[in-house]
CSV table of C-alpha atoms in Angstrom, one decimal:
chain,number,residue,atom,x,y,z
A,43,UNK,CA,0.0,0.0,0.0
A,44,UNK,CA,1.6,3.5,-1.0
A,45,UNK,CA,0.4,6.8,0.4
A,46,UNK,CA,0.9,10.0,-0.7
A,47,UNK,CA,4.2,10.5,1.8
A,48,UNK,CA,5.9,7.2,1.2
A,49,UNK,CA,7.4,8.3,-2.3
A,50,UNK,CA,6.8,8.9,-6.1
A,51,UNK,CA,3.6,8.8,-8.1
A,52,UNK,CA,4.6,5.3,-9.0
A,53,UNK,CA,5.4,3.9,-5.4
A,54,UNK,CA,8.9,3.5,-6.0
A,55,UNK,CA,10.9,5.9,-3.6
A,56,UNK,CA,13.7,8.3,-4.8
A,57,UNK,CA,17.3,8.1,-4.1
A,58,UNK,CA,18.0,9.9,-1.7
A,59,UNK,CA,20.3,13.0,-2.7
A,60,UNK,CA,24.3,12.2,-1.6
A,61,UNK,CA,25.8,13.8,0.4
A,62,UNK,CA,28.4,15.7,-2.2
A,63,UNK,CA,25.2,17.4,-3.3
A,64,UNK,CA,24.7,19.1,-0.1
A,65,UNK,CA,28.2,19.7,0.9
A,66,UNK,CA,28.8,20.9,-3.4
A,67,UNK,CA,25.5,23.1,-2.5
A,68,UNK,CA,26.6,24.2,0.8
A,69,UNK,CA,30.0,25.6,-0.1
A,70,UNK,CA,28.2,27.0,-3.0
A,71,UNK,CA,25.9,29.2,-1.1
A,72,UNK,CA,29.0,30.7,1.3
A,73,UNK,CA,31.3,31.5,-1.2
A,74,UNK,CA,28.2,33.0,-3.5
A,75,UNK,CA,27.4,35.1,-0.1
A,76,UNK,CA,31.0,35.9,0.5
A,77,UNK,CA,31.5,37.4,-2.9
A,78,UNK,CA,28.2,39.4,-2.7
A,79,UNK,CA,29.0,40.8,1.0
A,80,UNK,CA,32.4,40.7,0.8
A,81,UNK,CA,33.5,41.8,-2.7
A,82,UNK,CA,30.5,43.3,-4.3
A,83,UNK,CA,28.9,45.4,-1.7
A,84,UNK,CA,32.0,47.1,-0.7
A,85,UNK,CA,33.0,47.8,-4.3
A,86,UNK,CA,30.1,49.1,-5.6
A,87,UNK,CA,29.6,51.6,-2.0
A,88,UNK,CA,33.7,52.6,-3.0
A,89,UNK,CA,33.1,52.9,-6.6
A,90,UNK,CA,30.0,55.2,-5.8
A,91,UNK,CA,31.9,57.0,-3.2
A,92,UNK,CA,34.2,58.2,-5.8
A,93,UNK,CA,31.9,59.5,-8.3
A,94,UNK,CA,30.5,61.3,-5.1
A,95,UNK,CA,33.8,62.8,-4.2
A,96,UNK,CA,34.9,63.6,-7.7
A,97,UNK,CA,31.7,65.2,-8.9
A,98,UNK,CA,31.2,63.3,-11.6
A,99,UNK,CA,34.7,63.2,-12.9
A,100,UNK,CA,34.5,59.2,-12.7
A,101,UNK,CA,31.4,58.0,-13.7
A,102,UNK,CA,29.5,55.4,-11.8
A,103,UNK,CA,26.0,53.7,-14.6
A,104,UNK,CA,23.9,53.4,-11.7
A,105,UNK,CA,21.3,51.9,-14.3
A,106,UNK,CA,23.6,49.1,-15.9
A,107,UNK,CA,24.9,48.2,-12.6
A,108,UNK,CA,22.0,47.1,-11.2
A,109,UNK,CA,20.4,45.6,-14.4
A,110,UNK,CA,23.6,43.1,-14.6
A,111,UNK,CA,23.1,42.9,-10.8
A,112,UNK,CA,19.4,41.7,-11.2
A,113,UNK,CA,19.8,39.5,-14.1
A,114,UNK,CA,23.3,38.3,-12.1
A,115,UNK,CA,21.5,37.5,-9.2
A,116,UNK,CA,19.0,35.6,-10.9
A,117,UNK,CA,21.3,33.1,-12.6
A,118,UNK,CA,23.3,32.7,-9.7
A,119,UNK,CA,19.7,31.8,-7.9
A,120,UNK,CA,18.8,29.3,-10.9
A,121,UNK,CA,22.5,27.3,-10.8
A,122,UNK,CA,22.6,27.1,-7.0
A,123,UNK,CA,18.7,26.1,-7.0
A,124,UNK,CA,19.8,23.6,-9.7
A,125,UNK,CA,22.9,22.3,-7.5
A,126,UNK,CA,20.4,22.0,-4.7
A,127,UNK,CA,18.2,19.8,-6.5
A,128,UNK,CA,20.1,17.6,-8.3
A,129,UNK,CA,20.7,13.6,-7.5
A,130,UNK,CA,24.7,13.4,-8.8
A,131,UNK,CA,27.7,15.2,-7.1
A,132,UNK,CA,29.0,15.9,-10.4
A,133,UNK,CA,26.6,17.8,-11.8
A,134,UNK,CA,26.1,19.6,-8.6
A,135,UNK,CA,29.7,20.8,-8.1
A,136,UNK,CA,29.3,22.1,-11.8
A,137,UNK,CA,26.3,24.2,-11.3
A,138,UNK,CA,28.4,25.3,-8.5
A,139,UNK,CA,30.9,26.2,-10.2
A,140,UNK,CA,29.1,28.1,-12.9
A,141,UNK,CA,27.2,29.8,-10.3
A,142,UNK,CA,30.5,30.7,-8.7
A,143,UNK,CA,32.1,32.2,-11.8
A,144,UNK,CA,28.6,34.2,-12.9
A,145,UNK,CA,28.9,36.2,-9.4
A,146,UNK,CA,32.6,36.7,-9.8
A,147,UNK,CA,31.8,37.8,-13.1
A,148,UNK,CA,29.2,40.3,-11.6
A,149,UNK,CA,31.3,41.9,-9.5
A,150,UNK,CA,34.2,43.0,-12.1
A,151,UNK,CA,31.3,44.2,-14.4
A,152,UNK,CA,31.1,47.8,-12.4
A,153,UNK,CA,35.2,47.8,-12.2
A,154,UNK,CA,35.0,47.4,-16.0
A,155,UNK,CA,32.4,50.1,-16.7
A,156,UNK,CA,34.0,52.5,-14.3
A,157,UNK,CA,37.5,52.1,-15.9
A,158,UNK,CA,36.0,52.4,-19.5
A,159,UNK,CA,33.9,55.5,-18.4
A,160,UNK,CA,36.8,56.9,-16.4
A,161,UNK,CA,39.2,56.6,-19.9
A,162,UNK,CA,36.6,58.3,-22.5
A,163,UNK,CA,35.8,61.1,-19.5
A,164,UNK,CA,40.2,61.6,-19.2
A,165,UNK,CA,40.3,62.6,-23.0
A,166,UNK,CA,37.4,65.1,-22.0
A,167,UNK,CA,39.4,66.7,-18.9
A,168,UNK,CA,42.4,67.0,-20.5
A,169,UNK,CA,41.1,70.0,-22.7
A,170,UNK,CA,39.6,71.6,-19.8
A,171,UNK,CA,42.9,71.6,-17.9
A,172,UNK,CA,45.2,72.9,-20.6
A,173,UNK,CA,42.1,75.9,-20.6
A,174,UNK,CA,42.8,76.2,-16.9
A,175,UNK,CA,46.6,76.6,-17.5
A,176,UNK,CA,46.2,79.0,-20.2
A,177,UNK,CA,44.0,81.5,-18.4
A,178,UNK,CA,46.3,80.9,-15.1
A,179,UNK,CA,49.7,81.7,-17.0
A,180,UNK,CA,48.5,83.9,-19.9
């Protein structure tokens, strides 16, 4: 006799997961919240700071930050989700992995965009301080 808490549809009872799953899953999650209140917090608070303090000298795209951030965190969400649910270590720790590299990924994406914006916005200032030194010496 089955009931609808001894198993599957078909009365035969899952594996259960192995234990590489959860422990593949487990150091998935800490690392994934290590890089997010570690790394990428702190950077993007810094990297704000400094458009803040430099009046817009270096440019901070709130808008395509968060966008990557958003669609970041929701593949991050979807490959540790996956880790958590699948039945073979293997695939978990790959998922993992993936889910690792997608965060790390996320949180150069603002270093990049500040950099690039920073090097068009230094062939803008350059004109305004030879203008400067001009009016200061001539």
């Amino acid at each position: 006799m089955t009931t609808a808490w001894s198993g599957s549809r078909r009365g035969r009872p899952r594996r259960p997961r192995p234990h590489g799953v959860w422990i593949a899953s487990g150091i998935g999650i800490v690392l994934v919240a290590g890089i997010l209140l570690g790394v990428f917090l702190p950077l993007v608070g810094f990297l704000g700071g400094i458009t803040a303090t430099t009046a817009g000298l270096v440019p901070f795209p709130v808008v395509r930050v968060s966008l990557v951030a958003l669609v970041g965190a929701a593949v991050v969400l979807a490959l540790l989700v996956l880790a958590l649910t699948r039945r073979h270590t293997a695939t978990a720790a790959v998922a993992v992995v993936l889910a690792v590299l997608v965060a790390l990924v996320v949180t150069l994406f603002p270093v990049v965009l500040v950099a690039v914006g920073s090097a068009d916005r230094a062939g803008d200032v350059w004109p305004i301080v030879t203008e400067l030194w001009q009016r200061f010496t001539g």
